[in-house]
mmCIF file of C-alpha atoms in Angstrom:
data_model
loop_
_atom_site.group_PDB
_atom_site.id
_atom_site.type_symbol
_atom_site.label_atom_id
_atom_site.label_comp_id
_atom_site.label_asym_id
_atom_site.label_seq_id
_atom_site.Cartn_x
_atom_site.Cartn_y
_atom_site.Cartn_z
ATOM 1 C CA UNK A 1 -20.370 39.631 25.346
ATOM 2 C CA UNK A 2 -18.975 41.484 22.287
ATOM 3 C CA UNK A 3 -21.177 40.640 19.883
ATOM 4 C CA UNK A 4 -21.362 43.029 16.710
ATOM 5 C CA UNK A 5 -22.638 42.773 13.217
ATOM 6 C CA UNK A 6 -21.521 45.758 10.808
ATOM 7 C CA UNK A 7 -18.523 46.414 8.575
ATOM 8 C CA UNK A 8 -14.499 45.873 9.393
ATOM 9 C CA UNK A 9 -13.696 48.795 11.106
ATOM 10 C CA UNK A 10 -10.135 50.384 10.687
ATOM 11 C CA UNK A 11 -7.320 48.286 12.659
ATOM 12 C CA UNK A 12 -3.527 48.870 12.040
ATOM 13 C CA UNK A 13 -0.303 46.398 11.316
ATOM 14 C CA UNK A 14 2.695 47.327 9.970
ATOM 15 C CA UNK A 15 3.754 46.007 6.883
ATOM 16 C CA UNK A 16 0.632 44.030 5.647
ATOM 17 C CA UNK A 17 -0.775 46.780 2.834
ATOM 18 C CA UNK A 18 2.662 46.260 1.357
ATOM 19 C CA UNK A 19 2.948 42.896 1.211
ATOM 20 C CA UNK A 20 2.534 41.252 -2.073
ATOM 21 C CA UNK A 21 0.388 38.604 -3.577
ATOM 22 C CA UNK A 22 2.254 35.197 -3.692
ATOM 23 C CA UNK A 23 2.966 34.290 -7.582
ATOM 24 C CA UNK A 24 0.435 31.176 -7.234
ATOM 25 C CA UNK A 25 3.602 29.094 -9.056
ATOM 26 C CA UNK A 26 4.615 28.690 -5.566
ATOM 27 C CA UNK A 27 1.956 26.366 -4.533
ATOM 28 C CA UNK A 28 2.379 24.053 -7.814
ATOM 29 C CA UNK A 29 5.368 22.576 -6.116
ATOM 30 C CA UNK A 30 5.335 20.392 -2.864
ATOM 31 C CA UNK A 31 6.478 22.228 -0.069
ATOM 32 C CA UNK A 32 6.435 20.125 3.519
ATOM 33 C CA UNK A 33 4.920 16.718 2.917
ATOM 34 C CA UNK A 34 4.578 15.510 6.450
ATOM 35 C CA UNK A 35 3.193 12.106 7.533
ATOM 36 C CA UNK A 36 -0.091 11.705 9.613
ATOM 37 C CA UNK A 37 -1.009 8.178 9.010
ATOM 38 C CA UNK A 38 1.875 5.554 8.334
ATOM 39 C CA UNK A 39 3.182 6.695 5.012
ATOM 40 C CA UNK A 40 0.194 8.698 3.893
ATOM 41 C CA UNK A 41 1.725 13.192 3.823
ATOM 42 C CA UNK A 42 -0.450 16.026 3.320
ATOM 43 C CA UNK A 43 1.148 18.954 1.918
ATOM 44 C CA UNK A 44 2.251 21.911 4.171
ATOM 45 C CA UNK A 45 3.813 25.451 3.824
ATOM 46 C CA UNK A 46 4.356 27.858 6.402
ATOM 47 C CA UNK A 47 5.660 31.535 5.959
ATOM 48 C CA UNK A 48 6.972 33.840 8.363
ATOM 49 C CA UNK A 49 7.624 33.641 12.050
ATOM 50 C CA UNK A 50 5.849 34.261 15.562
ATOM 51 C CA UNK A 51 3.372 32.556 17.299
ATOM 52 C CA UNK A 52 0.198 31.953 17.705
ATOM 53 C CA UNK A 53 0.412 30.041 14.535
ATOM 54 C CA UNK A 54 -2.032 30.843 12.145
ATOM 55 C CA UNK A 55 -3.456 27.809 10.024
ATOM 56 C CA UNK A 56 -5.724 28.178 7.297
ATOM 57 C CA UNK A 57 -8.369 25.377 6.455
ATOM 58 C CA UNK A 58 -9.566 25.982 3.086
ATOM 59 C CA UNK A 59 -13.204 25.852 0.920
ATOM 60 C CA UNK A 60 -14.470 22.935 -0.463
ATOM 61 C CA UNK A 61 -12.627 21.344 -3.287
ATOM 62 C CA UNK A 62 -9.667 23.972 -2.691
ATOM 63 C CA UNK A 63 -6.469 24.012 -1.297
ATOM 64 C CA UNK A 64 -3.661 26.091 -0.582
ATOM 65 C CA UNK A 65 -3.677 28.067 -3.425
ATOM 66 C CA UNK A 66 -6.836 29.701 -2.321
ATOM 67 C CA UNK A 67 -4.795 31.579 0.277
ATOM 68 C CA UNK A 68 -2.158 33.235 -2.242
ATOM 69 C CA UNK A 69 -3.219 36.705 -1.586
ATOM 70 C CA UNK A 70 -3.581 36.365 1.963
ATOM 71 C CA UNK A 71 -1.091 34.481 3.448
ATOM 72 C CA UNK A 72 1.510 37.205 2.663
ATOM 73 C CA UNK A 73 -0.192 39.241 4.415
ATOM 74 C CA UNK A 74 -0.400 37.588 7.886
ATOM 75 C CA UNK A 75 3.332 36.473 7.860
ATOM 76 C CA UNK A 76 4.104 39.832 8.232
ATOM 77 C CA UNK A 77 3.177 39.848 11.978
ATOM 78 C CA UNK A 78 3.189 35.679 12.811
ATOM 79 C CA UNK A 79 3.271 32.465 11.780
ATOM 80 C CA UNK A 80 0.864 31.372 9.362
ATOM 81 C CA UNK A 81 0.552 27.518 7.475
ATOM 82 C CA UNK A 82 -1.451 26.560 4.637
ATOM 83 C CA UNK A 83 -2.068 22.923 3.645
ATOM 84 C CA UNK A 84 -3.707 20.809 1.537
ATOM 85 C CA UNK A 85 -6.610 18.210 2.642
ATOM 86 C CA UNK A 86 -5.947 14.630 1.683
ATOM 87 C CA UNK A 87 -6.036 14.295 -2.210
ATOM 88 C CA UNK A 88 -5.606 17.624 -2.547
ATOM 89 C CA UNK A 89 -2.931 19.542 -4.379
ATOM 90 C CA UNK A 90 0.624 17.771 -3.514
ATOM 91 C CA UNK A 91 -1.660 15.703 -0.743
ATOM 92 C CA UNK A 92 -1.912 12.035 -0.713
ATOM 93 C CA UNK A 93 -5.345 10.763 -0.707
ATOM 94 C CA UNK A 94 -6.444 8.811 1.654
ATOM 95 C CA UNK A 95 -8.949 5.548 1.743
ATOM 96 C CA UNK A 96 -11.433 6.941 4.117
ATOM 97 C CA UNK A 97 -14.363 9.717 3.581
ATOM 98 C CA UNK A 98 -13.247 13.550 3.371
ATOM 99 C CA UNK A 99 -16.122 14.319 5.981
ATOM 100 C CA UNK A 100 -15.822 16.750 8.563
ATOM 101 C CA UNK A 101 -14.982 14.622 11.057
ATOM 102 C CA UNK A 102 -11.909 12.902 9.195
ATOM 103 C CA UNK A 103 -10.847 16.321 7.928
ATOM 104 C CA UNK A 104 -10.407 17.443 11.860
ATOM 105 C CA UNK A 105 -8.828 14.135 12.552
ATOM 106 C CA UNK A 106 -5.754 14.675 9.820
ATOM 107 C CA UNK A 107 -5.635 18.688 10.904
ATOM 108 C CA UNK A 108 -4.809 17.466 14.429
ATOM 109 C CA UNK A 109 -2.351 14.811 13.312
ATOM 110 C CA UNK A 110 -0.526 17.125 10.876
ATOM 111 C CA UNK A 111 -0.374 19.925 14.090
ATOM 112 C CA UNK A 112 1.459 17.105 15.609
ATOM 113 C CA UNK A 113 4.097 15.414 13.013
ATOM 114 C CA UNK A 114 4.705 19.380 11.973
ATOM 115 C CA UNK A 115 5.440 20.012 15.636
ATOM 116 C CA UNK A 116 2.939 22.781 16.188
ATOM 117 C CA UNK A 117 2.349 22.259 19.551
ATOM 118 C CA UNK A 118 1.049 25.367 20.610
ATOM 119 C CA UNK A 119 -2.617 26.389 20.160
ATOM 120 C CA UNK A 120 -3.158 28.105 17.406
ATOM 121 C CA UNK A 121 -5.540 30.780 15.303
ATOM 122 C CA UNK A 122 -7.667 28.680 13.097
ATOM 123 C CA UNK A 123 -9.160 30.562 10.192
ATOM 124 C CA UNK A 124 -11.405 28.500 7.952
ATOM 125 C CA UNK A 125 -12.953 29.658 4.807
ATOM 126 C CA UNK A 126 -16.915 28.279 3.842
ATOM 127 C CA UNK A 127 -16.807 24.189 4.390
ATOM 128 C CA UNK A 128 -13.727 25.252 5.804
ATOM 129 C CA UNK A 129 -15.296 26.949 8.288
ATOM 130 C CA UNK A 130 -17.395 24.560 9.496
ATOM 131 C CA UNK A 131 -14.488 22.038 9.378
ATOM 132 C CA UNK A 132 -12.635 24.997 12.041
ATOM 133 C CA UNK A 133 -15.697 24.972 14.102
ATOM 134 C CA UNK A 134 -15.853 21.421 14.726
ATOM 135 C CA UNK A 135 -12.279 21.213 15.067
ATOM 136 C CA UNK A 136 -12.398 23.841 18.120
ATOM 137 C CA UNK A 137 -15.853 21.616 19.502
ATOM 138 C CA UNK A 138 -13.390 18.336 19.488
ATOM 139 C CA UNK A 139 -9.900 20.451 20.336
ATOM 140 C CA UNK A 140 -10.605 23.605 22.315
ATOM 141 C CA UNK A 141 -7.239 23.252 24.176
ATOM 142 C CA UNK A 142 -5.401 23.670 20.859
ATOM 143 C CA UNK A 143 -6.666 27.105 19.667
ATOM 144 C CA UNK A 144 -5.835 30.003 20.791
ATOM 145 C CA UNK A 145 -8.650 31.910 18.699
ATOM 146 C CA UNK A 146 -10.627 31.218 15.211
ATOM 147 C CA UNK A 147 -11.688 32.858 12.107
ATOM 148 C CA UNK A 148 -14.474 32.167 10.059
ATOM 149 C CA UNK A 149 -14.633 33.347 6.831
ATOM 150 C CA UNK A 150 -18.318 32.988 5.342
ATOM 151 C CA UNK A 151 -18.822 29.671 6.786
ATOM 152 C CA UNK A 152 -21.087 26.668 6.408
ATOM 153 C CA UNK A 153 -23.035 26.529 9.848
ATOM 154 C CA UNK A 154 -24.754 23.429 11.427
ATOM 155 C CA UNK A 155 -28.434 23.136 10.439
ATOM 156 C CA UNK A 156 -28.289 25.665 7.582
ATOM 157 C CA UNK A 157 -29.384 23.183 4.915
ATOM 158 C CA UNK A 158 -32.334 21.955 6.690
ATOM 159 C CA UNK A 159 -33.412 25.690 7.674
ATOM 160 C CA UNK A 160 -32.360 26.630 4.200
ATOM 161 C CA UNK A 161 -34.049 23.977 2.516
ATOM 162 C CA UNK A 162 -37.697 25.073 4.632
ATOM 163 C CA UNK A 163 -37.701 28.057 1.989
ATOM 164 C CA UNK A 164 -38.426 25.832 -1.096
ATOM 165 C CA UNK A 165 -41.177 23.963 -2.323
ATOM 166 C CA UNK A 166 -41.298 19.667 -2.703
ATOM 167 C CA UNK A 167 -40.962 20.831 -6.534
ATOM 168 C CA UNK A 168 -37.272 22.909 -6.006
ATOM 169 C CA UNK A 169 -36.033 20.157 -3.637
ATOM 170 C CA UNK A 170 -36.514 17.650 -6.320
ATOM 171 C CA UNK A 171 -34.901 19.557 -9.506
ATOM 172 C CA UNK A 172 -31.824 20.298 -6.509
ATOM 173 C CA UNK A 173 -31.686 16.539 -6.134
ATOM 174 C CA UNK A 174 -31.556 15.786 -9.405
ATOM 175 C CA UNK A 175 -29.293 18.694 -10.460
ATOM 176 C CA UNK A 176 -26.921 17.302 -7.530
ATOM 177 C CA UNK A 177 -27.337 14.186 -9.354
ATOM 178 C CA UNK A 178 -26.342 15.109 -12.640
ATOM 179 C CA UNK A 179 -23.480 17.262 -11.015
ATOM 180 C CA UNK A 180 -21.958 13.987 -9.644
ATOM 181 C CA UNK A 181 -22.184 12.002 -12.788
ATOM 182 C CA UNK A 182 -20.372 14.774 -14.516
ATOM 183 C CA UNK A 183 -17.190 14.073 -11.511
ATOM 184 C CA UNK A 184 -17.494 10.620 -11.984
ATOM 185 C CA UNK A 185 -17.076 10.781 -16.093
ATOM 186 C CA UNK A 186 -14.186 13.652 -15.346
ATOM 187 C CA UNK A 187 -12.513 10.886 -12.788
ATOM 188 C CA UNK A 188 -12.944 8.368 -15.308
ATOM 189 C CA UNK A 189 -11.013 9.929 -17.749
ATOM 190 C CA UNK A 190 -8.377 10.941 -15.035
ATOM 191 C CA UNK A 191 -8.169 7.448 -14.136
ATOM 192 C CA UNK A 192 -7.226 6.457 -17.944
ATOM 193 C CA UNK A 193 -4.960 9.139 -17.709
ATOM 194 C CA UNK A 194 -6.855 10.646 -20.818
ATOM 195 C CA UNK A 195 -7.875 14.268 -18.837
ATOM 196 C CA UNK A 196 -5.586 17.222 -19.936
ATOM 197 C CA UNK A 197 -5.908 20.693 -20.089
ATOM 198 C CA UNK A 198 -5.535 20.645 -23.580
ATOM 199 C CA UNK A 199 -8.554 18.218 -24.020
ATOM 200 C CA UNK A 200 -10.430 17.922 -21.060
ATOM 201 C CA UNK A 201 -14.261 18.359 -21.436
ATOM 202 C CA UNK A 202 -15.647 21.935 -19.875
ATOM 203 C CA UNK A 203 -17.268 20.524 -17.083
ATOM 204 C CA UNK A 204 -13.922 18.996 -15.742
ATOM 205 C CA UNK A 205 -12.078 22.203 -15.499
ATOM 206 C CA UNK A 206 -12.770 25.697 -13.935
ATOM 207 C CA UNK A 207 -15.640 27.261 -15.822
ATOM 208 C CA UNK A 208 -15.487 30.197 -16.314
ATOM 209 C CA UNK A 209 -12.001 30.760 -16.091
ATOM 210 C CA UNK A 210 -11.175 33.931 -12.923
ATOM 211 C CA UNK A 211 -9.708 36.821 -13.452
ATOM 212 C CA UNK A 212 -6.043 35.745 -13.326
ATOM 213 C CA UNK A 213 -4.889 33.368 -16.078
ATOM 214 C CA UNK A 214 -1.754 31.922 -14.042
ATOM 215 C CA UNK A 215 -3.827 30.969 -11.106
ATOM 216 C CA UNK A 216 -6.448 29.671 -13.494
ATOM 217 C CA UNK A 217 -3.976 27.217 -15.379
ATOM 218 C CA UNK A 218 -2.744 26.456 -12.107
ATOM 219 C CA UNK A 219 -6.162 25.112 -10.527
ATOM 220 C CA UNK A 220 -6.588 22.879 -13.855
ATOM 221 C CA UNK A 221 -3.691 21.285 -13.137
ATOM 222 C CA UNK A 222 -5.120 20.161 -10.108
ATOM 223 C CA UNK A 223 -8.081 19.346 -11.352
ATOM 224 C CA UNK A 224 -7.593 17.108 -14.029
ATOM 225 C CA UNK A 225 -5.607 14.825 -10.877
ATOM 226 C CA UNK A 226 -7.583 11.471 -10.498
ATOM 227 C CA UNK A 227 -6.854 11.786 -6.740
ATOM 228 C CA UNK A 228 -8.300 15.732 -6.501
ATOM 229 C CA UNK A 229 -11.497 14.752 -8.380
ATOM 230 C CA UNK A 230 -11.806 11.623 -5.622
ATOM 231 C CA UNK A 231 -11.708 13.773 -2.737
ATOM 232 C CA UNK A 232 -13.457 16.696 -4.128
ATOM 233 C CA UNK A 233 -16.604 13.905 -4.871
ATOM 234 C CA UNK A 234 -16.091 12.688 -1.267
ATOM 235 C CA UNK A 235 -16.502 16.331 -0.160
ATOM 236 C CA UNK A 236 -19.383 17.458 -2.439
ATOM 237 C CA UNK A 237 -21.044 14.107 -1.096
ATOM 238 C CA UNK A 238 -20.133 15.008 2.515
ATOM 239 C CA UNK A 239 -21.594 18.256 2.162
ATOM 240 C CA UNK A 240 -24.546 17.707 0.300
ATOM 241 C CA UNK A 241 -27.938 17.628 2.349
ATOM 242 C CA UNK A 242 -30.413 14.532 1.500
ATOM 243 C CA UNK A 243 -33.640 13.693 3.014
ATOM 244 C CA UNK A 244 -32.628 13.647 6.476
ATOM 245 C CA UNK A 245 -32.336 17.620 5.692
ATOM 246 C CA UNK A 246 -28.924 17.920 7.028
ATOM 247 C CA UNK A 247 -25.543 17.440 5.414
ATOM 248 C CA UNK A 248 -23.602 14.449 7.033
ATOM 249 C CA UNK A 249 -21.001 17.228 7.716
ATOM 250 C CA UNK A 250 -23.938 19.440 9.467
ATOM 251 C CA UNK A 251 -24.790 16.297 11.744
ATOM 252 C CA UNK A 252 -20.770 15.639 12.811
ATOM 253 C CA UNK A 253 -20.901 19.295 13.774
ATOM 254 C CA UNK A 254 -23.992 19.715 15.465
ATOM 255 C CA UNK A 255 -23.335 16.300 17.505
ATOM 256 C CA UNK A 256 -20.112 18.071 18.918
ATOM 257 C CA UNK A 257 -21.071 21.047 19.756
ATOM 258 C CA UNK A 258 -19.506 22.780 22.935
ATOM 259 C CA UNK A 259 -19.236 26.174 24.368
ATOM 260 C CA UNK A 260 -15.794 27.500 23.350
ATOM 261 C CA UNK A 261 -15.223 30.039 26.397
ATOM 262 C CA UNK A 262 -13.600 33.026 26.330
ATOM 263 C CA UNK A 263 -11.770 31.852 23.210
ATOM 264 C CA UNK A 264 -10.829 35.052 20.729
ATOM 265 C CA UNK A 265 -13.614 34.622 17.729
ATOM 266 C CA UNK A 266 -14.294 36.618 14.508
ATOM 267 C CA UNK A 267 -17.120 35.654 11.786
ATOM 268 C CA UNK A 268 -16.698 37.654 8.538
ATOM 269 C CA UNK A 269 -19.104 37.425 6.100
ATOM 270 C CA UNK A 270 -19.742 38.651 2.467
ATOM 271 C CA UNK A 271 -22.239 41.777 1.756
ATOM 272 C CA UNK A 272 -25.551 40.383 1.802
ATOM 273 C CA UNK A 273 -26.258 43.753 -0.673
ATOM 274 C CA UNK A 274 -24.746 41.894 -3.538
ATOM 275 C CA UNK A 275 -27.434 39.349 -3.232
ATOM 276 C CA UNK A 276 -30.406 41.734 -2.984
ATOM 277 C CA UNK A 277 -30.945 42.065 -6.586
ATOM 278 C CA UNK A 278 -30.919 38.013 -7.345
ATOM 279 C CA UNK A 279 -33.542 36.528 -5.656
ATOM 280 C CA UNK A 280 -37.149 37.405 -4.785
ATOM 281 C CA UNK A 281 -37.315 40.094 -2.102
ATOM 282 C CA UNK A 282 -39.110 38.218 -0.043
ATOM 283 C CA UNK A 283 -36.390 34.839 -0.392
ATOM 284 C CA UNK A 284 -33.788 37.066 0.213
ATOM 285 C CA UNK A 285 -35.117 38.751 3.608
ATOM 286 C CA UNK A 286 -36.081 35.346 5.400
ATOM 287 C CA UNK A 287 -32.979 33.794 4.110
ATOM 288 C CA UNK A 288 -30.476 36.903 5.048
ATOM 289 C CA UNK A 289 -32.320 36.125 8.512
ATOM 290 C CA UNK A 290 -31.455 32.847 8.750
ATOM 291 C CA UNK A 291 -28.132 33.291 7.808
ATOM 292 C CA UNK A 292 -27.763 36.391 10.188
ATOM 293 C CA UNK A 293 -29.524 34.082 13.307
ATOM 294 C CA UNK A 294 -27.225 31.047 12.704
ATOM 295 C CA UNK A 295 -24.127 33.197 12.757
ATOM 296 C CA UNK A 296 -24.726 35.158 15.863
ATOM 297 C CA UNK A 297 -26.007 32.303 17.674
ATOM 298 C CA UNK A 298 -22.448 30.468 16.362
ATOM 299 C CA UNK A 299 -20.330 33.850 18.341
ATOM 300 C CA UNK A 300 -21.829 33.222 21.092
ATOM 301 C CA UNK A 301 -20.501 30.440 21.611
ATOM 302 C CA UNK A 302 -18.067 32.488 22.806
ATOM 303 C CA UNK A 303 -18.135 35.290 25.285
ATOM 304 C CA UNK A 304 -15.354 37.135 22.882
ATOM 305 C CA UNK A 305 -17.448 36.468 19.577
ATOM 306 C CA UNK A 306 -18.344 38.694 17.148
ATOM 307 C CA UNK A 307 -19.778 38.780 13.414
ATOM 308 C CA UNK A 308 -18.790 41.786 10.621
ATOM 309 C CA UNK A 309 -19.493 42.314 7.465
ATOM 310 C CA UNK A 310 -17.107 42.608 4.699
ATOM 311 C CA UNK A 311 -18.479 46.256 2.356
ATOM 312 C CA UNK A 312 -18.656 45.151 -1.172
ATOM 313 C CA UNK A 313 -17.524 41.315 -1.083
ATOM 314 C CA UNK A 314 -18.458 38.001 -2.213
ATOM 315 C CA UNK A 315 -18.211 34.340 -0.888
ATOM 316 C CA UNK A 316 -14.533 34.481 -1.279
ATOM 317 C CA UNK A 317 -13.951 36.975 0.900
ATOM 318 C CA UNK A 318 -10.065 36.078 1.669
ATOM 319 C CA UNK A 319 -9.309 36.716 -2.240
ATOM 320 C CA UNK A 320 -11.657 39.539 -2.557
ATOM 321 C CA UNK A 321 -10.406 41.756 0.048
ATOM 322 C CA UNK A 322 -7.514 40.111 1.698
ATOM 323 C CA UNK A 323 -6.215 43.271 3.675
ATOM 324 C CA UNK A 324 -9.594 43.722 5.968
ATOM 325 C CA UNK A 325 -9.792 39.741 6.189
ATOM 326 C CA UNK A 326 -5.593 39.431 7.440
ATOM 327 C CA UNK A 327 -6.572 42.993 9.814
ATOM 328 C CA UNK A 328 -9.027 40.894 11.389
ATOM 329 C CA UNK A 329 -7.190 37.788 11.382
ATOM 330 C CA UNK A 330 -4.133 39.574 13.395
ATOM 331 C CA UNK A 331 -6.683 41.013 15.511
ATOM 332 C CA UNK A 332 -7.695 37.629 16.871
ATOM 333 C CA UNK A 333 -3.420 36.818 17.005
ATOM 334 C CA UNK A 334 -3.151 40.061 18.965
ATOM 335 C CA UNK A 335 -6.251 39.037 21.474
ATOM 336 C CA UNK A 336 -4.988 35.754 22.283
ATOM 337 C CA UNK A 337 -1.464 37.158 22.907
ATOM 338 C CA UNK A 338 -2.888 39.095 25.397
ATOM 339 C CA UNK A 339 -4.421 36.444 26.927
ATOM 340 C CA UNK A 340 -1.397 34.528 27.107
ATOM 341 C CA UNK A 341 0.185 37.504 28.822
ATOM 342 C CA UNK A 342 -2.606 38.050 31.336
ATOM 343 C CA UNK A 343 -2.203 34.468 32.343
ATOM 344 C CA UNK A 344 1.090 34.935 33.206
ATOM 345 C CA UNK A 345 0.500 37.608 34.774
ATOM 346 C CA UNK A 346 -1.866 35.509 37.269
ATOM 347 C CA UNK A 347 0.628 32.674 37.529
ATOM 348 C CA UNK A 348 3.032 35.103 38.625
ATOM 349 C CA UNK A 349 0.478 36.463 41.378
ATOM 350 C CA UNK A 350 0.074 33.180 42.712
ATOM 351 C CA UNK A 351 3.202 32.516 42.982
#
């Protein structure tokens, strides 16, 4: 099994270290709003050509804007769709949960309205990632390889949540708490149709602003949407662990689980070394171990999985450093190509 934990190493496509960020205007307008449940469209847009197709399942309470300075990137050798979840960006909401396993249910009805019928490289970023993972424990036959970007993992609340004392679990309840009142009075307002970005209360925009002001007013204008604010709450809910120590997300996934094969796997994570000077040494050694457990036991799943380390980057590794993240992702296109040519190779053999 190739099973490695250490940085990206070098790899080589033409064309990606020139290609350009996308001007994240071009997500603020609807692109491919395709139906997957009678008249209800999610929002998708695909660059460049090739297969497999890449699609890219965003982080919790994002969309496809999070994938500006990637997607670019990977079009230059395949392929490769963003899209937005139900509710989210120039997404219909829908009247059901945005759990996990609703979120895999629309991915696999939009594969089919768009007519992507091949299998395909899934790359999913955090609750995206564990979104991709059940997604390949329900539809195996429809990937052709996956990427996981610093993902959420099955279980990692409750062993998480083993670290704290009765006192920490109950000030994280109740900061949850007060977290969701703070959506509800923000959807409130959105509801009334009295949130703008002129006037909207802190808590109901991005705070702090990031680095770039255009993508910044951008993701305010999607967040002062009644219908984002609905399905981000669904989400956070979703995701959020009570007192059976799992998230509900965390139980869909871990009642699904299968062995994926010889399927083409990659986890990247962020540098545990920017976390080493936060936390109590002796916090962030058990939970780095945790973390580092969960993940390899998650490649080997597959016999082709492996786990690397992104040098020198945070959570949002696909923004951070978008180059090593699309090398890798192209690495897993390459892969299963070859596996698609080996195959015919033996259909040709038994001919």
């Amino acid at each position: 099994m190739a099973l490695a934990v250490g940085l990206v190493v070098g790899l080589s496509f033409p064309g990606t270290a020139a290609a350009q960020d996308i001007d994240p205007s071009v997500y603020g307008i609807p692109t491919q709003r395709v139906a997957v449940d009678g008249s209800r469209r999610l929002n998708l847009m695909c660059l460049g050509q090739g297969a497999p197709v890449v699609v890219l399942e965003s982080g919790l309470g994002e969309d496809s804007l999070a994938w500006r300075r990637l997607q670019e990137r990977v079009a230059t050798v395949t392929r490769v769709c963003a899209y937005d979840r139900a509710g989210y960006g120039h997404s219909d909401p829908a009247a059901r949960a945005s759990d996990a396993v609703n979120t895999v249910d629309d991915l696999d009805r939009l594969l089919d309205a768009a007519g992507i019928r091949g299998p395909v490289v899934l790359v999913g970023h955090s609750a995206g990632g564990l979104y991709a993972t059940l997604f390949a424990d329900r539809h195996r036959d429809r990937l052709a390889g996956l990427v996981l970007i610093d993902p959420m993992f099955a279980e990692q609340s409750r062993e998480f949540g083993a670290l704290r004392t009765e006192a920490q679990k109950a000030r994280g309840a109740e900061g949850f708490g007060g977290m969701i009142a703070e959506v509800d009075h923000c959807l409130e307002l959105a509801t009334r149709g009295e949130l703008t970005v002129a006037n909207s209360p802190p808590d109901c925009l991005e705070s702090p602003p990031g680095n770039d002001p255009a993508v910044h007013d951008e993701i305010n204008r999607r967040w002062i949407q009644a219908k984002y604010i609905a399905a981000n709450r669904s989400e956070l809910l979703a995701t959020h662990a009570g007192a059976e120590g799992d998230s509900l997300d965390e139980r869909q996934e871990a009642g699904a689980r299968q062995e994926l094969g010889d399927l083409p796997l990659i986890i990247l994570t962020s540098d545990p070394a920017l976390l080493a000077n936060v936390m109590p040494k002796a916090v962030f050694e058990v939970s780095q171990a945790i973390q580092e457990n969960a993940l390899r036991r998650l490649a080997k799943r597959s016999t082709q999985g492996r786990v690397r380390v992104v040098s020198g980057s945070g959570h949002h590794v696909q923004s951070e450093q978008p180059q090593a993240v699309a090398l890798e992702i192209l690495a897993v296109v390459e892969a299963a190509r070859r596996q698609v040519e080996s195959q015919k190779g033996i259909s040709k053999l038994g001919r």
